PDB file of C-alpha atoms and ligand atoms in Angstrom:
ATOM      1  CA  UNK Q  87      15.417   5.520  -7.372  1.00 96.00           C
ATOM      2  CA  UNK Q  88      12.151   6.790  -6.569  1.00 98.00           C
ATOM      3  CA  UNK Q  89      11.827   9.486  -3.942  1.00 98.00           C
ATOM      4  CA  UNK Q  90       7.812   9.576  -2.419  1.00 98.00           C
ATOM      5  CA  UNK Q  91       6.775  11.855   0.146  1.00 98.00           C
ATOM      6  CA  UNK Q  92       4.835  10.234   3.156  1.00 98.00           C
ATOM      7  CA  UNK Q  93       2.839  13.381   4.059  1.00 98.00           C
ATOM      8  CA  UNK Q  94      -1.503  14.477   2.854  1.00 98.00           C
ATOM      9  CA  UNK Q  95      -0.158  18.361   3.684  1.00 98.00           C
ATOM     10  CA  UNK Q  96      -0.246  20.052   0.425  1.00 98.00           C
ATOM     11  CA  UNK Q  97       1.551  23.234   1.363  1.00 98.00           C
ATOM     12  CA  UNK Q  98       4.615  20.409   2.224  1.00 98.00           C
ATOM     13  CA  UNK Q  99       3.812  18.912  -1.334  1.00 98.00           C
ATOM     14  CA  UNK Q 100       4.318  21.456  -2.764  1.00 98.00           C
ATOM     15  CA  UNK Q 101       7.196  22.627  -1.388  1.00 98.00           C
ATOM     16  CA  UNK Q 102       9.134  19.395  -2.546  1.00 98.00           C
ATOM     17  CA  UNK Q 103       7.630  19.209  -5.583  1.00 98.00           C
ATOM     18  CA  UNK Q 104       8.936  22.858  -6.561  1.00 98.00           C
ATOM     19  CA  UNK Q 105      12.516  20.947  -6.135  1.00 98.00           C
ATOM     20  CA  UNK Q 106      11.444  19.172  -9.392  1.00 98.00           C
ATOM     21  CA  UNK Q 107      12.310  15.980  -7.866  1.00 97.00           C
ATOM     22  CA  UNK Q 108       8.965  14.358  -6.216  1.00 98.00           C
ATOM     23  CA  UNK Q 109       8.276  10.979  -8.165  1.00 98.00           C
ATOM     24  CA  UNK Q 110       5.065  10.385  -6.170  1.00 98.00           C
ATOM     25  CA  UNK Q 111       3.198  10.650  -2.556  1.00 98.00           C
ATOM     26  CA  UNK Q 112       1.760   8.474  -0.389  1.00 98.00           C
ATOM     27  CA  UNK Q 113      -0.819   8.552   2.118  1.00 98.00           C
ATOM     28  CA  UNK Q 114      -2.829   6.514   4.762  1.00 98.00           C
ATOM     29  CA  UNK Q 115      -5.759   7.346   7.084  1.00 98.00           C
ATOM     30  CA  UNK Q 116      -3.296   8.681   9.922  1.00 98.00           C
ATOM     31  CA  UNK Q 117      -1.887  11.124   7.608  1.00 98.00           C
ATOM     32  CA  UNK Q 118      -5.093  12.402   6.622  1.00 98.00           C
ATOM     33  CA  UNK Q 119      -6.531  12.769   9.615  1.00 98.00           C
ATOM     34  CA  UNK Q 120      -3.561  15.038  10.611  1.00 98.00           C
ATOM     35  CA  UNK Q 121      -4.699  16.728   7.500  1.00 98.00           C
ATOM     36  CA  UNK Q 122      -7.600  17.708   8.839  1.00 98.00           C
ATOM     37  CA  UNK Q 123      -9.322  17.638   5.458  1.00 98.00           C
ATOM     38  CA  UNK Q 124     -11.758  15.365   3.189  1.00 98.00           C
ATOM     39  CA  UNK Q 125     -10.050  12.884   2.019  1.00 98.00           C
ATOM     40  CA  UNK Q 126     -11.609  12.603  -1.627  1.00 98.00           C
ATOM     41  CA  UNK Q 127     -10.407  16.114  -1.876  1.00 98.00           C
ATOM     42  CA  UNK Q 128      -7.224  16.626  -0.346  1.00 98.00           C
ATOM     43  CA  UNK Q 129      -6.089  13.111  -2.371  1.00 98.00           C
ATOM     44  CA  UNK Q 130      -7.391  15.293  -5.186  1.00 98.00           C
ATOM     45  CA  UNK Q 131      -5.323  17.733  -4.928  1.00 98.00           C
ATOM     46  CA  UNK Q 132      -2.410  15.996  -4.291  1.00 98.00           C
ATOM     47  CA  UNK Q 133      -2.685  14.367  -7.636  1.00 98.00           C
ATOM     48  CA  UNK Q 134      -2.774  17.992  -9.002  1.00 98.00           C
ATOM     49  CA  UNK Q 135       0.462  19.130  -7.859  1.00 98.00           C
ATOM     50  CA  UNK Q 136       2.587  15.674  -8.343  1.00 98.00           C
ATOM     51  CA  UNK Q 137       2.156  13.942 -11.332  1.00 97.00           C
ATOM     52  CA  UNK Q 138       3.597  10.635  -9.652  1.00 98.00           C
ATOM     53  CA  UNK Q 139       1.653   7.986  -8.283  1.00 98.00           C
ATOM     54  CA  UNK Q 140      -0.194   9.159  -5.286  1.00 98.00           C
ATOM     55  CA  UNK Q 141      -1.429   6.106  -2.748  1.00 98.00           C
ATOM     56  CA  UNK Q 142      -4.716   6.074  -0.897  1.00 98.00           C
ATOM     57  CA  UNK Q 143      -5.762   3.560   1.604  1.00 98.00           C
ATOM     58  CA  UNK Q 144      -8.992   1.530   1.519  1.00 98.00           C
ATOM     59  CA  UNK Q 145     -10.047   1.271   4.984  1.00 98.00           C
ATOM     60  CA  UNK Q 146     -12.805  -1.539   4.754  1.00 98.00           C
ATOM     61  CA  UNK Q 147     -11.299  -5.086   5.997  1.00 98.00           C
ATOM     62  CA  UNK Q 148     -13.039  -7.904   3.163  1.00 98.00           C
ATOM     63  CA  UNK Q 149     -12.570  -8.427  -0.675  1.00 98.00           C
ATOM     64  CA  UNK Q 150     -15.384  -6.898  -1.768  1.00 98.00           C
ATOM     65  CA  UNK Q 151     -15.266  -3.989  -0.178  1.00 98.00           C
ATOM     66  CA  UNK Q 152     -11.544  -3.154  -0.749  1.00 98.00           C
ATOM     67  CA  UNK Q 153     -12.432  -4.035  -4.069  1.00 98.00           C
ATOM     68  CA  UNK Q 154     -16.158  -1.282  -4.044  1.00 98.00           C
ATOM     69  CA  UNK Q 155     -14.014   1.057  -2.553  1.00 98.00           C
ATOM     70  CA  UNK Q 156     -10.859   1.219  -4.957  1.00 98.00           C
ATOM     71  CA  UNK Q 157     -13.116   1.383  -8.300  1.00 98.00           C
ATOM     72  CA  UNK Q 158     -14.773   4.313  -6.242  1.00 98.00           C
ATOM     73  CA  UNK Q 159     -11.732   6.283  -5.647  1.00 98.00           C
ATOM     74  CA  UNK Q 160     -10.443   5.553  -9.202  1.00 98.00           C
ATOM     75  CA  UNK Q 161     -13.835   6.685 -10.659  1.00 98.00           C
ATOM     76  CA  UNK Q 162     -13.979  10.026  -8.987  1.00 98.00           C
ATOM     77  CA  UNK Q 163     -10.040  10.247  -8.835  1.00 98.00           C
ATOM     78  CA  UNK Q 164      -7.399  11.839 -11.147  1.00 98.00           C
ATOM     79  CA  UNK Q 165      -5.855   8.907 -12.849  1.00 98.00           C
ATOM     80  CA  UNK Q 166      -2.126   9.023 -11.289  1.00 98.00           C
ATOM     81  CA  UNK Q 167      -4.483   7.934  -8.195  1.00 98.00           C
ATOM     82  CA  UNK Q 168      -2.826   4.443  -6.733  1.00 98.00           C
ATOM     83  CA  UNK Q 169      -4.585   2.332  -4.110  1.00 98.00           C
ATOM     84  CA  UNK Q 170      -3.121   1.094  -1.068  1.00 98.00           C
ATOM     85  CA  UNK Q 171      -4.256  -2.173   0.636  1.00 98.00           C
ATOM     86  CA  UNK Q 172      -3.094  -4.175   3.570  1.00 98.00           C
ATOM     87  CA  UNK Q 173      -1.374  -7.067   3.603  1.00 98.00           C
ATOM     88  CA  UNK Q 174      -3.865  -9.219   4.975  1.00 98.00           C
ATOM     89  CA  UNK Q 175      -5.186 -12.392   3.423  1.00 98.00           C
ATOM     90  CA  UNK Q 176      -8.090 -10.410   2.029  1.00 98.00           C
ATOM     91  CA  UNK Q 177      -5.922  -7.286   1.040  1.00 98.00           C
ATOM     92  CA  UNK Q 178      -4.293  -9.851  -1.408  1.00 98.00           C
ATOM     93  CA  UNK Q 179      -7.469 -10.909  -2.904  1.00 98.00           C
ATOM     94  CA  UNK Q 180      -8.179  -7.423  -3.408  1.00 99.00           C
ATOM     95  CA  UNK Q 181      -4.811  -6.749  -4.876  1.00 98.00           C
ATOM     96  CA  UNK Q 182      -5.231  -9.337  -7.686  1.00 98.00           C
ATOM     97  CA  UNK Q 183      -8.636  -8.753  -8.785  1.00 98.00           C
ATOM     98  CA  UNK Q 184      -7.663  -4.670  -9.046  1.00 98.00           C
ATOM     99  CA  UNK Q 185      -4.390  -5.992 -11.139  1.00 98.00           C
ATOM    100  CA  UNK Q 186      -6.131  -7.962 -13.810  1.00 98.00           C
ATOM    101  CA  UNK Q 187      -8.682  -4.471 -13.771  1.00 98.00           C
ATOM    102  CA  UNK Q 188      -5.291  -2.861 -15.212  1.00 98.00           C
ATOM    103  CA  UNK Q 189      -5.885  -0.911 -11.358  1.00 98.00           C
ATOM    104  CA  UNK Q 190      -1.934  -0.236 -10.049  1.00 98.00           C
ATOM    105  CA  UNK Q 191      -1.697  -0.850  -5.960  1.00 99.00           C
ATOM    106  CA  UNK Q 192       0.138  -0.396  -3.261  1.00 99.00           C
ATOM    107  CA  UNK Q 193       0.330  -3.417  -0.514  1.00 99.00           C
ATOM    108  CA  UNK Q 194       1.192  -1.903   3.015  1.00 98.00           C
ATOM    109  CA  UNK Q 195       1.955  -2.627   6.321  1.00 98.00           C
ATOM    110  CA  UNK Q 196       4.599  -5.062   4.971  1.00 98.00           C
ATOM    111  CA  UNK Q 197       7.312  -6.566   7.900  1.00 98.00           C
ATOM    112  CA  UNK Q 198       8.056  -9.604   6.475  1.00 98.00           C
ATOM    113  CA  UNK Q 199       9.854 -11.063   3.060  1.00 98.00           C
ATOM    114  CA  UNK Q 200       7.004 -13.335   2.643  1.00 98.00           C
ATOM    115  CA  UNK Q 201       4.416 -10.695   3.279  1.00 98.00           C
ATOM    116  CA  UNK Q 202       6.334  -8.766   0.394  1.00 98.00           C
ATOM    117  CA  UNK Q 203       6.640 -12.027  -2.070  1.00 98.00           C
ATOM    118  CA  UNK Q 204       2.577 -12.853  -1.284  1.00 98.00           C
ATOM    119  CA  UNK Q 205       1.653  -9.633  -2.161  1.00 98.00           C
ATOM    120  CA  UNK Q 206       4.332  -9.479  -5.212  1.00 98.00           C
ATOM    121  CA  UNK Q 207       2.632 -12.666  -6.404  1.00 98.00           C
ATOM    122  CA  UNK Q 208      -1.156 -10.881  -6.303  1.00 98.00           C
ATOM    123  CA  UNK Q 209       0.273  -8.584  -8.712  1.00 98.00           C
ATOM    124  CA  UNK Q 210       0.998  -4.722  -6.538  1.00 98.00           C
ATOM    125  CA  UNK Q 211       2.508  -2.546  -8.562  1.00 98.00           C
ATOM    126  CA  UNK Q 212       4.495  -1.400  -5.070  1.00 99.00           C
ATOM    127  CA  UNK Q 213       5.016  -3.416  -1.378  1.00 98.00           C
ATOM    128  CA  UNK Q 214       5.651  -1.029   1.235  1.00 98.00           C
ATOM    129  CA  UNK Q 215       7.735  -2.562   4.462  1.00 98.00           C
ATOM    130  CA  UNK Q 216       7.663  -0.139   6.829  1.00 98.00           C
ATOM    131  CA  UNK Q 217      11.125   0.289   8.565  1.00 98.00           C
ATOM    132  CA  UNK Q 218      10.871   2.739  11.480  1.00 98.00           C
ATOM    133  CA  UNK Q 219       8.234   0.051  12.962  1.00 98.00           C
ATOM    134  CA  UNK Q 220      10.432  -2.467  12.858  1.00 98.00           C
ATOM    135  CA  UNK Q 221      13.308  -0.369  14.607  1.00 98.00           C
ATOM    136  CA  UNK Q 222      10.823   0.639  17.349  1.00 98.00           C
ATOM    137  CA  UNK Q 223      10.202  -3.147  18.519  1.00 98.00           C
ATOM    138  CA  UNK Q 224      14.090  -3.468  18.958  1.00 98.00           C
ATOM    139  CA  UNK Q 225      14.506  -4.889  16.270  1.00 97.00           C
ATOM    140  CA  UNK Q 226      16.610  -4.290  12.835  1.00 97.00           C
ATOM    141  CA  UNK Q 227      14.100  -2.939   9.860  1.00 98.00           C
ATOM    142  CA  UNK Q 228      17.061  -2.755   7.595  1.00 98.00           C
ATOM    143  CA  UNK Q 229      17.115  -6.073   7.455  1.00 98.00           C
ATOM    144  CA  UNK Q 230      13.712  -6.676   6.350  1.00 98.00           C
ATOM    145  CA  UNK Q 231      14.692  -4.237   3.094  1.00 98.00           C
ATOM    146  CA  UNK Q 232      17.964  -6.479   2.475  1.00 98.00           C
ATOM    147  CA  UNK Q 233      15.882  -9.557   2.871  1.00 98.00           C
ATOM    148  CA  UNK Q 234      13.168  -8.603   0.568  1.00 98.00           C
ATOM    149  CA  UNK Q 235      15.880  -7.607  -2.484  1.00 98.00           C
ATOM    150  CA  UNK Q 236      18.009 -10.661  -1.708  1.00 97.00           C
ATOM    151  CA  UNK Q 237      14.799 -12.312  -2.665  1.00 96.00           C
ATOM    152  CA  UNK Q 238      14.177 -10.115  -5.595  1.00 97.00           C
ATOM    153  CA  UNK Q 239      17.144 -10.948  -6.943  1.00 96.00           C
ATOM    154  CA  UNK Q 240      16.242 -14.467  -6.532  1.00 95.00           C
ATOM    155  CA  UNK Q 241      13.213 -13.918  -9.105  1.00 94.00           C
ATOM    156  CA  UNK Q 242      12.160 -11.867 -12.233  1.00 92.00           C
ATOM    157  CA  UNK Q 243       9.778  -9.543 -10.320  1.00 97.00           C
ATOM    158  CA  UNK Q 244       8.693  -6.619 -11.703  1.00 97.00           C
ATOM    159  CA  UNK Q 245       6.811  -4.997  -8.324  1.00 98.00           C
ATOM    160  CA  UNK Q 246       8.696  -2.522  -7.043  1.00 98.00           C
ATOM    161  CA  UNK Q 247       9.907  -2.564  -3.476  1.00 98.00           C
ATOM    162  CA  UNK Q 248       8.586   1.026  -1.665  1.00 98.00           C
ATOM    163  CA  UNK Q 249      10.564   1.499   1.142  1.00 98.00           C
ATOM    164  CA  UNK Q 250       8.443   2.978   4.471  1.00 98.00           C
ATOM    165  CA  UNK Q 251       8.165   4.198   7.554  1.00 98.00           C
ATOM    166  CA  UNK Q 252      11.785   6.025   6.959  1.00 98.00           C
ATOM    167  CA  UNK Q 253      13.059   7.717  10.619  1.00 97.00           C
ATOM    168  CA  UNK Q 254      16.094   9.850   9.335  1.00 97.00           C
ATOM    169  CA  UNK Q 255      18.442   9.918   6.161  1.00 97.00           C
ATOM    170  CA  UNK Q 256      20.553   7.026   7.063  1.00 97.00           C
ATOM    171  CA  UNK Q 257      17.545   4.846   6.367  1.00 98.00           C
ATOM    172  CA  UNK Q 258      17.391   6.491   2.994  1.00 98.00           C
ATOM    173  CA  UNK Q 259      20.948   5.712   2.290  1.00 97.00           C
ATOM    174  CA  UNK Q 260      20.818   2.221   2.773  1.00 98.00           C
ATOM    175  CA  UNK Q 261      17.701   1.732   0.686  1.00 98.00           C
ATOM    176  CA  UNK Q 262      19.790   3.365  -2.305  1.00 97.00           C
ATOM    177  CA  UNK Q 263      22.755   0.695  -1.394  1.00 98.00           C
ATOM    178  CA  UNK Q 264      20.652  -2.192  -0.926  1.00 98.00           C
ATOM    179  CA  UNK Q 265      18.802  -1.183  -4.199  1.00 98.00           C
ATOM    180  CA  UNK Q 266      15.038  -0.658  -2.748  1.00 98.00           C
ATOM    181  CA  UNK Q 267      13.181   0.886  -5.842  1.00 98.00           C
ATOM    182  CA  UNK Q 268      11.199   3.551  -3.743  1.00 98.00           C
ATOM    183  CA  UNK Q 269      11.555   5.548  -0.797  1.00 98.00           C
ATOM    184  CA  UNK Q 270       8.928   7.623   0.826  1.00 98.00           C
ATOM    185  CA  UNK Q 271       9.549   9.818   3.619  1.00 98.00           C
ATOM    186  CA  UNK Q 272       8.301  12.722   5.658  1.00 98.00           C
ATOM    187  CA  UNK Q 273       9.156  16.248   4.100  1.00 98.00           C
ATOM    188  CA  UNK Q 274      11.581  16.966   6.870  1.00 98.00           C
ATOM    189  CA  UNK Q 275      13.990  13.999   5.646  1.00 98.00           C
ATOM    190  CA  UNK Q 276      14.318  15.135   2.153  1.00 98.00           C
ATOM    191  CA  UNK Q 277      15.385  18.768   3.626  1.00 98.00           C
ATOM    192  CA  UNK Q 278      17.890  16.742   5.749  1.00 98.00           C
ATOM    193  CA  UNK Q 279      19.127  15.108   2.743  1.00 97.00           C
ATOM    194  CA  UNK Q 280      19.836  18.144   1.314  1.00 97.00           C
ATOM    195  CA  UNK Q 281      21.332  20.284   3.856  1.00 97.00           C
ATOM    196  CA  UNK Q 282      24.938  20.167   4.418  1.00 97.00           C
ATOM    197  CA  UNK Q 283      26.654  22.535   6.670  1.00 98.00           C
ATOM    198  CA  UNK Q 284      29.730  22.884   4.432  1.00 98.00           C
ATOM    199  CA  UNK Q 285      27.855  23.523   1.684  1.00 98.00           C
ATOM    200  CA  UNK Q 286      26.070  26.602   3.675  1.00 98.00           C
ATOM    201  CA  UNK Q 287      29.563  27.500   4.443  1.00 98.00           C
ATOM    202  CA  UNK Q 288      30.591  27.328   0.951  1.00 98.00           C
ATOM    203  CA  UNK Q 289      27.829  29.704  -0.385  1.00 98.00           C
ATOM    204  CA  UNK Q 290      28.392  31.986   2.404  1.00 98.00           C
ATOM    205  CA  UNK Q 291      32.013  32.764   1.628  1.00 98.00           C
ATOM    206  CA  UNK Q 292      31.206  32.519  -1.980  1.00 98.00           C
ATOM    207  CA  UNK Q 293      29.055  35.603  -1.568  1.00 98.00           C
ATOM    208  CA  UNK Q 294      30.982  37.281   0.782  1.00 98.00           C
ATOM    209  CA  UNK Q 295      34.026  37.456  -1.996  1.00 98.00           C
ATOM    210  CA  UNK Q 296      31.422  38.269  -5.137  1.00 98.00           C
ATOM    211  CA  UNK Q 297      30.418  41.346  -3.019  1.00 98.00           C
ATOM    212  CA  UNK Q 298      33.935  42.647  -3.226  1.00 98.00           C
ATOM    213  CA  UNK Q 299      33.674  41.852  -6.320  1.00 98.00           C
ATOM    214  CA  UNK Q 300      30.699  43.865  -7.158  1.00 98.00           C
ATOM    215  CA  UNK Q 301      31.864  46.855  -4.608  1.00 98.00           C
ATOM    216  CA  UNK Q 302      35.077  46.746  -6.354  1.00 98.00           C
ATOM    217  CA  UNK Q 303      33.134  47.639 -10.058  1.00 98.00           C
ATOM    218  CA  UNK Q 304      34.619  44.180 -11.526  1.00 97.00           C
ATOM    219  CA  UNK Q 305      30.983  41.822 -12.166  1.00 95.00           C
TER     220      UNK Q 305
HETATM  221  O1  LIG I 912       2.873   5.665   4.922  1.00 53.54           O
HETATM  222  C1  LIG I 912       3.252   4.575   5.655  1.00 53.54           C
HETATM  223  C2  LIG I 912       4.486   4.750   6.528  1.00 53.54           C
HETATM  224  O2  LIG I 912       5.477   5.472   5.875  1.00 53.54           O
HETATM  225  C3  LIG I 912       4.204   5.204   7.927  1.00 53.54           C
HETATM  226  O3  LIG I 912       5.309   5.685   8.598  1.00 53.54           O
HETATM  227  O4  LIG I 912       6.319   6.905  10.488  1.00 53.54           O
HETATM  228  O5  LIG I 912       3.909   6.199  10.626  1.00 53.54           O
HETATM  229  O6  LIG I 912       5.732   4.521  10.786  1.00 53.54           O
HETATM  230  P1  LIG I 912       5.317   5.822  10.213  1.00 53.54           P
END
């Protein structure tokens, strides 16, 4: 499984990707306006420190410009650069004249099994449902993950499904179960899936016995 981070703060990038285990990074205009920075440059730089696939969002809303925009970003764009494009009617028209370019994509905003299928068929390289969204409406985003590879099973379909929008590790868990290639999440839930308190515990009594080790002349 893929592990993304959802985050356009390099110093956070960073951080994970010293872990040696960042496959990519995704971004959208939120995230880099929280940034604070240019977002030719800070996308830039992301693709210097991860190697992955790194997503940025087209903002206009027809074909044609989706379309003007990506071959912009991909001209003045390190190569591992991705585009993202909603999953509107004209985000999939977008999608599949970028795909027979040989251009990979990313079709967001995805909170349905359809919406993930339509954009599948338009050729994304990734579909992004977001599941914290879903949750915050009352309803079950889970669901829409186990929906979406119940259907992939259905069909030889080689986009892969990019889970988003992940709350806390439990989300994480059940995309690994249900078999969702991709997760991205914020850099606060890959330190929560690596923190353990008995592990803590573990190294601390560890230590505590090597020093009487050491203080007893027998390292
Ligand atoms: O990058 C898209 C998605 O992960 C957004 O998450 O937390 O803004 O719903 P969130």
């Amino acid at each position: 499984m893929e592990f993304f981070l959802d985050t356009a703060d390099v110093d956070e990038i960073r951080e994970i990707a010293s872990w040696g285990i960042l496959d990519g990074v995704t971004t959208n205009p939120s995230l880099i306006k929280k940034s604070g920075r240019d977002f030719k440059q800070v996308v830039a730089e992301i693709a210097s420190i991860c190697d992955g696939p790194i997503s940025a969002e087209v903002t206009a809303m027809d074909t044609d410009g989706m379309v003007a925009q990506a071959l912009e970003l991909k001209s003045e764009l390190p190569d591992n650069v991705i585009i993202k494009i909603p999953c509107v009617p004209e985000g999939l028209a977008a999608t599949r004249i970028l795909t027979d370019k040989g251009i990979k994509t990313n079709v967001t905003l995805i909170f349905s099994a359809a919406q993930a299928l339509m954009a599948a068929k338009a050729g994304a390289t990734y579909v992004s449902p977001f599941i914290g969204r879903i949750d915050d409406t009352g309803h079950d985003g889970m669901t829409l993950i186990a929906e979406i590879m119940d259907t992939w099973n259905n069909y030889d379909i080689s986009t892969k499904v990019l889970a988003a929008s992940i709350r806390h590790p439990t989300h994480v868990l059940q995309c690994i179960q249900l078999g969702a290639h991709t997760a991205t999440m914020p850099a606060k839930i890959f330190r929560q899936l690596m923190k353990h308190p008995l592990t803590d515990k573990g190294i601390e009594g560890f230590m505590k016995d090597w020093a009487e080790v050491e203080a007893a002349g027998k390292a």
